[in-house]
The first five atom37 places (N, CA, C, CB, O) and aatype in JSON, in Angstrom:
{
  "aatype": [5, 19, 11, 10, 19, 6, 15, 7, 7, 7, 10, 19, 5, 0, 7, 7, 15, 10, 1, 10, 15, 4, 16, 19, 15, 7, 16, 15, 19, 15, 3, 2, 6, 9, 7, 17, 18, 1, 5, 0, 14, 10, 11, 16, 1, 6, 10, 19, 0, 9, 13, 0, 7, 3, 7, 15, 19, 5, 18, 15, 16, 9, 19, 2, 7, 1, 13, 16, 19, 15, 1, 3, 3, 0, 1, 2, 16, 19, 18, 10, 5, 12, 2, 15, 10, 11, 14, 3, 3, 16, 0, 19, 18, 18, 4, 2, 0, 19, 16, 13, 1, 14, 17, 17, 7, 5, 7, 16, 5, 19, 16, 19, 15, 0],
  "atom_mask": [
    [1, 1, 1, 1, 1],
    [1, 1, 1, 1, 1],
    [1, 1, 1, 1, 1],
    [1, 1, 1, 1, 1],
    [1, 1, 1, 1, 1],
    [1, 1, 1, 1, 1],
    [1, 1, 1, 1, 1],
    [1, 1, 1, 0, 1],
    [1, 1, 1, 0, 1],
    [1, 1, 1, 0, 1],
    [1, 1, 1, 1, 1],
    [1, 1, 1, 1, 1],
    [1, 1, 1, 1, 1],
    [1, 1, 1, 1, 1],
    [1, 1, 1, 0, 1],
    [1, 1, 1, 0, 1],
    [1, 1, 1, 1, 1],
    [1, 1, 1, 1, 1],
    [1, 1, 1, 1, 1],
    [1, 1, 1, 1, 1],
    [1, 1, 1, 1, 1],
    [1, 1, 1, 1, 1],
    [1, 1, 1, 1, 1],
    [1, 1, 1, 1, 1],
    [1, 1, 1, 1, 1],
    [1, 1, 1, 0, 1],
    [1, 1, 1, 1, 1],
    [1, 1, 1, 1, 1],
    [1, 1, 1, 1, 1],
    [1, 1, 1, 1, 1],
    [1, 1, 1, 1, 1],
    [1, 1, 1, 1, 1],
    [1, 1, 1, 1, 1],
    [1, 1, 1, 1, 1],
    [1, 1, 1, 0, 1],
    [1, 1, 1, 1, 1],
    [1, 1, 1, 1, 1],
    [1, 1, 1, 1, 1],
    [1, 1, 1, 1, 1],
    [1, 1, 1, 1, 1],
    [1, 1, 1, 1, 1],
    [1, 1, 1, 1, 1],
    [1, 1, 1, 1, 1],
    [1, 1, 1, 1, 1],
    [1, 1, 1, 1, 1],
    [1, 1, 1, 1, 1],
    [1, 1, 1, 1, 1],
    [1, 1, 1, 1, 1],
    [1, 1, 1, 1, 1],
    [1, 1, 1, 1, 1],
    [1, 1, 1, 1, 1],
    [1, 1, 1, 1, 1],
    [1, 1, 1, 0, 1],
    [1, 1, 1, 1, 1],
    [1, 1, 1, 0, 1],
    [1, 1, 1, 1, 1],
    [1, 1, 1, 1, 1],
    [1, 1, 1, 1, 1],
    [1, 1, 1, 1, 1],
    [1, 1, 1, 1, 1],
    [1, 1, 1, 1, 1],
    [1, 1, 1, 1, 1],
    [1, 1, 1, 1, 1],
    [1, 1, 1, 1, 1],
    [1, 1, 1, 0, 1],
    [1, 1, 1, 1, 1],
    [1, 1, 1, 1, 1],
    [1, 1, 1, 1, 1],
    [1, 1, 1, 1, 1],
    [1, 1, 1, 1, 1],
    [1, 1, 1, 1, 1],
    [1, 1, 1, 1, 1],
    [1, 1, 1, 1, 1],
    [1, 1, 1, 1, 1],
    [1, 1, 1, 1, 1],
    [1, 1, 1, 1, 1],
    [1, 1, 1, 1, 1],
    [1, 1, 1, 1, 1],
    [1, 1, 1, 1, 1],
    [1, 1, 1, 1, 1],
    [1, 1, 1, 1, 1],
    [1, 1, 1, 1, 1],
    [1, 1, 1, 1, 1],
    [1, 1, 1, 1, 1],
    [1, 1, 1, 1, 1],
    [1, 1, 1, 1, 1],
    [1, 1, 1, 1, 1],
    [1, 1, 1, 1, 1],
    [1, 1, 1, 1, 1],
    [1, 1, 1, 1, 1],
    [1, 1, 1, 1, 1],
    [1, 1, 1, 1, 1],
    [1, 1, 1, 1, 1],
    [1, 1, 1, 1, 1],
    [1, 1, 1, 1, 1],
    [1, 1, 1, 1, 1],
    [1, 1, 1, 1, 1],
    [1, 1, 1, 1, 1],
    [1, 1, 1, 1, 1],
    [1, 1, 1, 1, 1],
    [1, 1, 1, 1, 1],
    [1, 1, 1, 1, 1],
    [1, 1, 1, 1, 1],
    [1, 1, 1, 1, 1],
    [1, 1, 1, 0, 1],
    [1, 1, 1, 1, 1],
    [1, 1, 1, 0, 1],
    [1, 1, 1, 1, 1],
    [1, 1, 1, 1, 1],
    [1, 1, 1, 1, 1],
    [1, 1, 1, 1, 1],
    [1, 1, 1, 1, 1],
    [1, 1, 1, 1, 1],
    [1, 1, 1, 1, 1]
  ],
  "atom_positions": [
    [[130.4, -18.17, 70.36], [129.81, -17.48, 69.22], [128.36, -17.12, 69.54], [129.91, -18.35, 67.94], [127.56, -17.99, 69.87]],
    [[128.06, -15.86, 69.43], [126.7, -15.38, 69.67], [126.01, -15.19, 68.32], [126.7, -14.05, 70.5], [126.59, -14.63, 67.38]],
    [[124.79, -15.65, 68.24], [124.03, -15.5, 67.01], [122.66, -14.92, 67.32], [123.9, -16.84, 66.27], [122.0, -15.34, 68.27]],
    [[122.24, -13.95, 66.51], [120.94, -13.34, 66.66], [120.19, -13.48, 65.33], [121.05, -11.84, 67.08], [120.74, -13.2, 64.26]],
    [[118.96, -13.92, 65.42], [118.16, -14.1, 64.22], [116.85, -13.33, 64.38], [117.89, -15.59, 63.95], [116.04, -13.64, 65.25]],
    [[116.66, -12.33, 63.51], [115.42, -11.55, 63.53], [114.41, -12.19, 62.57], [115.69, -10.08, 63.14], [114.78, -12.78, 61.56]],
    [[113.15, -12.04, 62.91], [112.08, -12.5, 62.04], [110.83, -11.69, 62.32], [111.81, -14.02, 62.23], [110.76, -10.96, 63.31]],
    [[109.85, -11.83, 61.45], [108.57, -11.17, 61.67], [108.32, -9.94, 60.82], [0.0, 0.0, 0.0], [107.23, -9.36, 60.88]],
    [[109.3, -9.53, 60.05], [109.1, -8.37, 59.2], [108.15, -8.68, 58.05], [0.0, 0.0, 0.0], [107.77, -9.83, 57.83]],
    [[107.77, -7.63, 57.33], [106.89, -7.81, 56.19], [106.32, -6.5, 55.73], [0.0, 0.0, 0.0], [106.79, -5.43, 56.11]],
    [[105.3, -6.61, 54.91], [104.62, -5.44, 54.36], [103.3, -5.25, 55.11], [104.37, -5.6, 52.82], [102.52, -6.19, 55.26]],
    [[103.06, -4.03, 55.57], [101.85, -3.74, 56.31], [101.37, -2.34, 55.92], [102.09, -3.84, 57.84], [102.17, -1.47, 55.57]],
    [[100.08, -2.14, 55.99], [99.53, -0.81, 55.71], [99.71, 0.1, 56.91], [98.04, -0.91, 55.34], [99.82, -0.35, 58.05]],
    [[99.74, 1.39, 56.64], [99.84, 2.38, 57.71], [98.71, 2.15, 58.72], [99.78, 3.82, 57.14], [97.56, 1.91, 58.36]],
    [[99.07, 2.24, 59.99], [98.11, 1.98, 61.05], [98.11, 0.54, 61.54], [0.0, 0.0, 0.0], [97.51, 0.23, 62.57]],
    [[98.77, -0.33, 60.8], [98.81, -1.73, 61.15], [99.87, -2.05, 62.2], [0.0, 0.0, 0.0], [100.53, -1.17, 62.74]],
    [[100.02, -3.36, 62.46], [100.93, -3.83, 63.5], [101.78, -4.97, 62.99], [100.15, -4.27, 64.74], [101.39, -5.71, 62.09]],
    [[102.94, -5.11, 63.58], [103.82, -6.25, 63.35], [104.51, -6.57, 64.67], [104.86, -5.95, 62.22], [104.71, -5.69, 65.51]],
    [[104.88, -7.83, 64.83], [105.7, -8.23, 65.96], [106.97, -8.88, 65.44], [104.94, -9.2, 66.9], [106.94, -9.9, 64.75]],
    [[108.08, -8.27, 65.77], [109.38, -8.8, 65.4], [109.93, -9.66, 66.53], [110.37, -7.66, 65.05], [109.68, -9.4, 67.71]],
    [[110.68, -10.68, 66.14], [111.33, -11.55, 67.11], [112.84, -11.51, 66.91], [110.8, -13.0, 67.0], [113.32, -11.38, 65.78]],
    [[113.56, -11.61, 67.99], [115.02, -11.74, 67.95], [115.38, -12.93, 68.82], [115.73, -10.41, 68.45], [115.36, -12.86, 70.05]],
    [[115.72, -14.03, 68.17], [116.09, -15.24, 68.88], [117.6, -15.3, 68.99], [115.53, -16.51, 68.17], [118.32, -15.18, 68.0]],
    [[118.07, -15.5, 70.21], [119.5, -15.41, 70.51], [120.04, -16.78, 70.89], [119.77, -14.39, 71.63], [119.38, -17.54, 71.6]],
    [[121.23, -17.08, 70.42], [121.95, -18.28, 70.86], [123.37, -17.89, 71.2], [121.92, -19.39, 69.76], [123.91, -16.92, 70.66]],
    [[123.96, -18.65, 72.1], [125.34, -18.39, 72.5], [125.47, -17.5, 73.72], [0.0, 0.0, 0.0], [126.56, -17.36, 74.28]],
    [[124.4, -16.9, 74.14], [124.36, -16.11, 75.35], [122.9, -15.99, 75.77], [125.02, -14.7, 75.15], [122.0, -16.28, 74.99]],
    [[122.68, -15.55, 77.0], [121.33, -15.47, 77.52], [120.8, -14.03, 77.44], [121.28, -15.96, 78.97], [121.5, -13.08, 77.78]],
    [[119.55, -13.9, 76.97], [118.96, -12.57, 76.88], [118.75, -11.96, 78.26], [117.62, -12.63, 76.13], [118.68, -10.74, 78.4]],
    [[118.66, -12.79, 79.28], [118.44, -12.26, 80.63], [119.74, -11.78, 81.25], [117.81, -13.32, 81.51], [119.72, -11.11, 82.29]],
    [[120.87, -12.11, 80.65], [122.17, -11.71, 81.18], [122.79, -10.55, 80.41], [123.11, -12.89, 81.17], [123.84, -10.03, 80.8]],
    [[122.15, -10.16, 79.32], [122.76, -9.16, 78.46], [121.73, -8.11, 78.05], [123.37, -9.81, 77.21], [120.52, -8.32, 78.13]],
    [[122.24, -7.0, 77.62], [121.41, -5.94, 77.08], [121.14, -6.24, 75.61], [122.1, -4.55, 77.24], [122.07, -6.43, 74.83]],
    [[119.86, -6.3, 75.24], [119.47, -6.56, 73.87], [118.82, -5.3, 73.3], [118.49, -7.79, 73.78], [117.87, -4.76, 73.88]],
    [[119.32, -4.85, 72.2], [118.8, -3.64, 71.6], [118.12, -3.89, 70.27], [0.0, 0.0, 0.0], [118.49, -4.8, 69.53]],
    [[117.12, -3.09, 69.97], [116.51, -3.06, 68.65], [116.92, -1.75, 67.97], [114.94, -3.19, 68.73], [116.84, -0.67, 68.56]],
    [[117.36, -1.87, 66.73], [117.77, -0.72, 65.93], [117.09, -0.83, 64.57], [119.33, -0.65, 65.78], [116.57, -1.88, 64.2]],
    [[117.11, 0.27, 63.85], [116.59, 0.21, 62.5], [117.41, 1.12, 61.59], [115.09, 0.62, 62.47], [118.04, 2.08, 62.03]],
    [[117.39, 0.79, 60.31], [118.11, 1.59, 59.32], [117.25, 1.71, 58.08], [119.49, 0.96, 58.98], [116.96, 0.73, 57.4]],
    [[116.86, 2.94, 57.81], [116.1, 3.23, 56.61], [117.06, 3.52, 55.46], [115.13, 4.43, 56.83], [118.23, 3.84, 55.7]],
    [[116.6, 3.41, 54.23], [117.47, 3.69, 53.08], [118.1, 5.07, 53.16], [116.68, 3.56, 51.78], [117.42, 6.06, 53.42]],
    [[119.4, 5.12, 52.95], [120.17, 6.37, 52.93], [120.23, 7.06, 54.29], [119.57, 7.31, 51.91], [120.6, 8.23, 54.36]],
    [[119.89, 6.36, 55.35], [119.95, 6.94, 56.69], [120.86, 6.09, 57.57], [118.54, 7.06, 57.31], [121.11, 4.92, 57.28]],
    [[121.34, 6.69, 58.64], [122.17, 5.95, 59.58], [121.3, 5.06, 60.47], [123.02, 6.9, 60.42], [120.11, 5.32, 60.66]],
    [[121.92, 4.03, 61.01], [121.2, 3.14, 61.91], [120.85, 3.9, 63.19], [122.03, 1.87, 62.23], [121.68, 4.63, 63.72]],
    [[119.62, 3.71, 63.67], [119.18, 4.43, 64.86], [118.57, 3.47, 65.88], [118.17, 5.51, 64.48], [118.02, 2.42, 65.54]],
    [[118.69, 3.86, 67.12], [118.17, 3.05, 68.22], [116.66, 3.14, 68.27], [118.78, 3.49, 69.54], [116.07, 4.21, 68.11]],
    [[116.03, 1.99, 68.51], [114.58, 1.94, 68.72], [114.29, 1.7, 70.21], [113.93, 0.81, 67.85], [113.52, 2.44, 70.81]],
    [[114.91, 0.68, 70.78], [114.68, 0.37, 72.18], [115.77, -0.55, 72.68], [113.29, -0.27, 72.39], [116.39, -1.28, 71.9]],
    [[116.01, -0.52, 73.98], [116.97, -1.41, 74.61], [116.3, -2.12, 75.77], [118.23, -0.64, 75.09], [115.67, -1.49, 76.62]],
    [[116.46, -3.43, 75.8], [115.92, -4.25, 76.89], [117.11, -4.71, 77.71], [115.08, -5.47, 76.35], [117.92, -5.52, 77.26]],
    [[117.21, -4.19, 78.92], [118.34, -4.53, 79.77], [118.14, -5.88, 80.44], [118.55, -3.45, 80.82], [117.01, -6.37, 80.55]],
    [[119.2, -6.46, 80.89], [119.13, -7.76, 81.54], [118.27, -7.77, 82.79], [0.0, 0.0, 0.0], [117.68, -8.78, 83.15]],
    [[118.21, -6.61, 83.47], [117.41, -6.54, 84.7], [115.93, -6.34, 84.41], [117.91, -5.42, 85.59], [115.13, -6.22, 85.33]],
    [[115.56, -6.31, 83.13], [114.16, -6.18, 82.76], [113.72, -4.76, 82.46], [0.0, 0.0, 0.0], [112.59, -4.55, 82.02]],
    [[114.58, -3.79, 82.69], [114.21, -2.41, 82.39], [114.31, -2.17, 80.88], [115.12, -1.41, 83.16], [115.12, -2.8, 80.2]],
    [[113.49, -1.26, 80.39], [113.45, -0.98, 78.95], [113.6, 0.52, 78.74], [112.13, -1.5, 78.32], [112.99, 1.34, 79.44]],
    [[114.41, 0.86, 77.78], [114.56, 2.26, 77.39], [114.12, 2.39, 75.94], [116.03, 2.75, 77.57], [114.6, 1.65, 75.08]],
    [[113.21, 3.32, 75.67], [112.7, 3.53, 74.33], [113.22, 4.84, 73.76], [111.18, 3.51, 74.33], [113.39, 5.83, 74.47]],
    [[113.46, 4.81, 72.46], [113.8, 6.04, 71.77], [112.56, 6.92, 71.64], [114.42, 5.74, 70.39], [111.44, 6.42, 71.66]],
    [[112.77, 8.21, 71.5], [111.63, 9.11, 71.34], [110.88, 8.86, 70.04], [112.1, 10.55, 71.39], [109.72, 9.26, 69.91]],
    [[111.52, 8.19, 69.07], [110.84, 7.91, 67.81], [109.69, 6.92, 68.01], [111.83, 7.35, 66.79], [108.78, 6.85, 67.19]],
    [[109.73, 6.16, 69.12], [108.71, 5.16, 69.37], [107.41, 5.82, 69.79], [109.18, 4.17, 70.45], [106.33, 5.45, 69.31]],
    [[107.51, 6.78, 70.67], [106.36, 7.6, 71.08], [105.18, 6.75, 71.55], [105.92, 8.49, 69.94], [104.03, 7.04, 71.22]],
    [[105.47, 5.71, 72.31], [104.42, 4.89, 72.88], [103.82, 3.86, 71.94], [0.0, 0.0, 0.0], [102.9, 3.15, 72.33]],
    [[104.3, 3.78, 70.73], [103.72, 2.85, 69.76], [104.34, 1.46, 69.8], [103.86, 3.42, 68.37], [103.71, 0.49, 69.4]],
    [[105.56, 1.35, 70.28], [106.27, 0.07, 70.27], [106.45, -0.42, 71.71], [107.65, 0.21, 69.56], [106.56, 0.37, 72.64]],
    [[106.48, -1.74, 71.85], [106.7, -2.36, 73.15], [107.67, -3.51, 73.01], [105.37, -2.85, 73.77], [107.55, -4.34, 72.1]],
    [[108.64, -3.56, 73.91], [109.62, -4.64, 73.91], [109.26, -5.62, 75.03], [111.07, -4.1, 74.1], [108.89, -5.21, 76.13]],
    [[109.37, -6.9, 74.74], [109.14, -7.92, 75.75], [110.16, -9.04, 75.56], [107.69, -8.48, 75.68], [110.89, -9.07, 74.57]],
    [[110.18, -9.93, 76.52], [111.21, -10.97, 76.5], [110.64, -12.3, 76.97], [112.42, -10.57, 77.38], [109.83, -12.34, 77.9]],
    [[111.05, -13.37, 76.34], [110.7, -14.72, 76.76], [112.01, -15.43, 77.08], [109.88, -15.49, 75.64], [112.72, -15.86, 76.18]],
    [[112.31, -15.54, 78.36], [113.59, -16.14, 78.75], [113.66, -17.62, 78.37], [113.79, -15.98, 80.25], [114.74, -18.11, 78.02]],
    [[112.56, -18.32, 78.42], [112.55, -19.75, 78.07], [112.91, -19.96, 76.61], [111.18, -20.37, 78.37], [113.56, -20.95, 76.26]],
    [[112.49, -19.04, 75.76], [112.81, -19.13, 74.32], [114.07, -18.33, 73.98], [111.62, -18.64, 73.48], [114.52, -18.33, 72.83]],
    [[114.63, -17.64, 74.97], [115.8, -16.8, 74.73], [115.54, -15.84, 73.57], [117.04, -17.67, 74.44], [116.36, -15.68, 72.67]],
    [[114.39, -15.2, 73.63], [113.92, -14.36, 72.53], [113.41, -13.03, 73.07], [112.81, -15.07, 71.73], [112.77, -12.97, 74.12]],
    [[113.71, -11.99, 72.34], [113.2, -10.66, 72.65], [112.29, -10.23, 71.5], [114.36, -9.62, 72.86], [112.6, -10.46, 70.33]],
    [[111.17, -9.63, 71.84], [110.17, -9.23, 70.85], [110.06, -7.72, 70.77], [108.81, -9.85, 71.19], [110.32, -7.01, 71.74]],
    [[109.67, -7.24, 69.6], [109.35, -5.84, 69.41], [107.96, -5.77, 68.8], [110.42, -5.12, 68.5], [107.78, -6.04, 67.61]],
    [[106.99, -5.4, 69.61], [105.62, -5.23, 69.13], [105.48, -3.8, 68.62], [104.57, -5.53, 70.26], [105.7, -2.84, 69.35]],
    [[105.1, -3.67, 67.36], [104.99, -2.36, 66.74], [103.55, -2.11, 66.32], [105.94, -2.25, 65.51], [103.0, -2.85, 65.51]],
    [[102.96, -1.09, 66.87], [101.57, -0.72, 66.58], [101.53, 0.65, 65.93], [100.71, -0.74, 67.86], [102.49, 1.41, 65.99]],
    [[100.39, 0.95, 65.32], [100.19, 2.25, 64.68], [101.35, 2.61, 63.76], [100.01, 3.34, 65.73], [101.89, 3.71, 63.81]],
    [[101.72, 1.66, 62.94], [102.89, 1.85, 62.07], [102.65, 2.96, 61.05], [103.23, 0.55, 61.35], [101.53, 3.16, 60.57]],
    [[103.73, 3.65, 60.74], [103.7, 4.75, 59.78], [104.67, 4.45, 58.64], [104.06, 6.1, 60.47], [105.59, 3.65, 58.81]],
    [[104.48, 5.07, 57.48], [105.44, 4.86, 56.4], [106.88, 5.2, 56.82], [105.06, 5.71, 55.18], [107.83, 4.59, 56.33]],
    [[107.06, 6.16, 57.73], [108.4, 6.51, 58.21], [109.05, 5.39, 59.01], [108.34, 7.76, 59.06], [110.26, 5.43, 59.26]],
    [[108.28, 4.4, 59.42], [108.85, 3.25, 60.14], [109.48, 2.25, 59.19], [107.78, 2.57, 60.97], [110.1, 1.28, 59.64]],
    [[109.34, 2.45, 57.91], [109.94, 1.55, 56.92], [111.45, 1.53, 57.07], [109.55, 1.96, 55.49], [112.11, 2.57, 56.99]],
    [[111.99, 0.34, 57.29], [113.44, 0.19, 57.54], [113.76, -1.28, 57.69], [113.88, 0.99, 58.81], [112.87, -2.13, 57.78]],
    [[115.05, -1.58, 57.71], [115.5, -2.89, 58.14], [115.72, -2.8, 59.65], [116.82, -3.34, 57.39], [116.41, -1.91, 60.14]],
    [[115.11, -3.74, 60.38], [115.2, -3.74, 61.82], [116.2, -4.81, 62.26], [113.81, -3.98, 62.46], [116.15, -5.95, 61.82]],
    [[117.1, -4.4, 63.13], [118.16, -5.28, 63.62], [118.08, -5.41, 65.14], [119.55, -4.75, 63.19], [117.65, -4.49, 65.83]],
    [[118.49, -6.56, 65.63], [118.71, -6.65, 67.07], [120.21, -6.8, 67.33], [117.92, -7.84, 67.68], [120.98, -7.22, 66.48]],
    [[120.57, -6.43, 68.53], [121.97, -6.29, 68.91], [122.17, -6.79, 70.33], [122.44, -4.82, 68.78], [121.34, -6.55, 71.2]],
    [[123.26, -7.48, 70.55], [123.64, -7.91, 71.9], [125.11, -7.55, 72.1], [123.39, -9.45, 72.12], [125.92, -7.65, 71.18]],
    [[125.42, -7.13, 73.3], [126.8, -6.78, 73.61], [127.31, -7.69, 74.71], [126.92, -5.29, 74.03], [126.82, -7.65, 75.84]],
    [[128.31, -8.52, 74.38], [128.98, -9.31, 75.4], [130.38, -8.72, 75.54], [129.03, -10.86, 75.02], [130.52, -7.63, 76.1]],
    [[131.39, -9.38, 75.06], [132.72, -8.78, 75.04], [132.9, -7.95, 73.78], [133.8, -9.86, 75.14], [133.9, -7.25, 73.62]],
    [[131.91, -8.04, 72.9], [131.88, -7.26, 71.65], [130.42, -7.19, 71.2], [132.8, -7.9, 70.53], [129.61, -7.99, 71.66]],
    [[130.08, -6.27, 70.34], [128.7, -6.21, 69.85], [128.44, -7.29, 68.8], [128.4, -4.83, 69.25], [129.31, -7.63, 68.0]],
    [[127.23, -7.83, 68.82], [126.78, -8.83, 67.86], [125.5, -8.32, 67.22], [126.54, -10.21, 68.55], [124.65, -7.72, 67.88]],
    [[125.38, -8.56, 65.94], [124.21, -8.11, 65.19], [123.56, -9.26, 64.44], [124.59, -7.01, 64.22], [124.23, -10.19, 64.0]],
    [[122.25, -9.19, 64.31], [121.55, -10.11, 63.45], [121.61, -9.63, 62.01], [0.0, 0.0, 0.0], [122.22, -8.6, 61.71]],
    [[120.97, -10.39, 61.12], [121.01, -10.06, 59.7], [119.95, -9.03, 59.33], [120.83, -11.32, 58.87], [120.0, -8.46, 58.24]],
    [[119.01, -8.79, 60.23], [117.97, -7.79, 59.99], [116.73, -8.39, 59.35], [0.0, 0.0, 0.0], [116.78, -9.43, 58.7]],
    [[115.62, -7.7, 59.55], [114.36, -8.09, 58.93], [113.7, -6.83, 58.38], [113.42, -8.83, 59.95], [113.63, -5.8, 59.05]],
    [[113.22, -6.92, 57.15], [112.68, -5.75, 56.47], [111.24, -5.48, 56.91], [112.73, -5.94, 54.94], [110.4, -6.38, 56.94]],
    [[110.98, -4.25, 57.26], [109.62, -3.79, 57.57], [109.28, -2.69, 56.57], [109.5, -3.27, 59.05], [109.98, -1.69, 56.45]],
    [[108.19, -2.9, 55.86], [107.73, -1.91, 54.88], [106.3, -1.51, 55.22], [107.83, -2.46, 53.43], [105.41, -2.35, 55.31]],
    [[106.1, -0.22, 55.4], [104.77, 0.29, 55.75], [104.28, 1.14, 54.58], [104.81, 1.12, 57.08], [104.88, 2.15, 54.22]],
    [[103.18, 0.71, 54.0], [102.62, 1.44, 52.86], [101.62, 2.49, 53.34], [101.94, 0.46, 51.88], [100.97, 2.34, 54.37]],
    [[101.53, 3.55, 52.55], [100.63, 4.66, 52.94], [99.17, 4.31, 52.68], [101.0, 5.95, 52.17], [98.28, 5.12, 52.94]]
  ]
}
């Protein structure tokens, strides 16, 4: 059983920063691809970034250099550092791992006020 727990969301003013965490159990973050996604109200879930097991990172164009993904193998945790936040970044942020099937966390709410 794979479990992902997101944390670190909250309310922040435009231009501010947040760091989200995705702590994984049941599999190793260094052996699997871990993705960050987000879903805004009335919109479909969209990819933010993917951290591959080999350490390579792919970012969506929506990030535009503002977000950075990192990993702590000892804590089995992947982070999403978000800077220069905009109201359009308001969404529930989820992390995802794919083993023999996709696994999702419960999400963490990020709200950016104007």
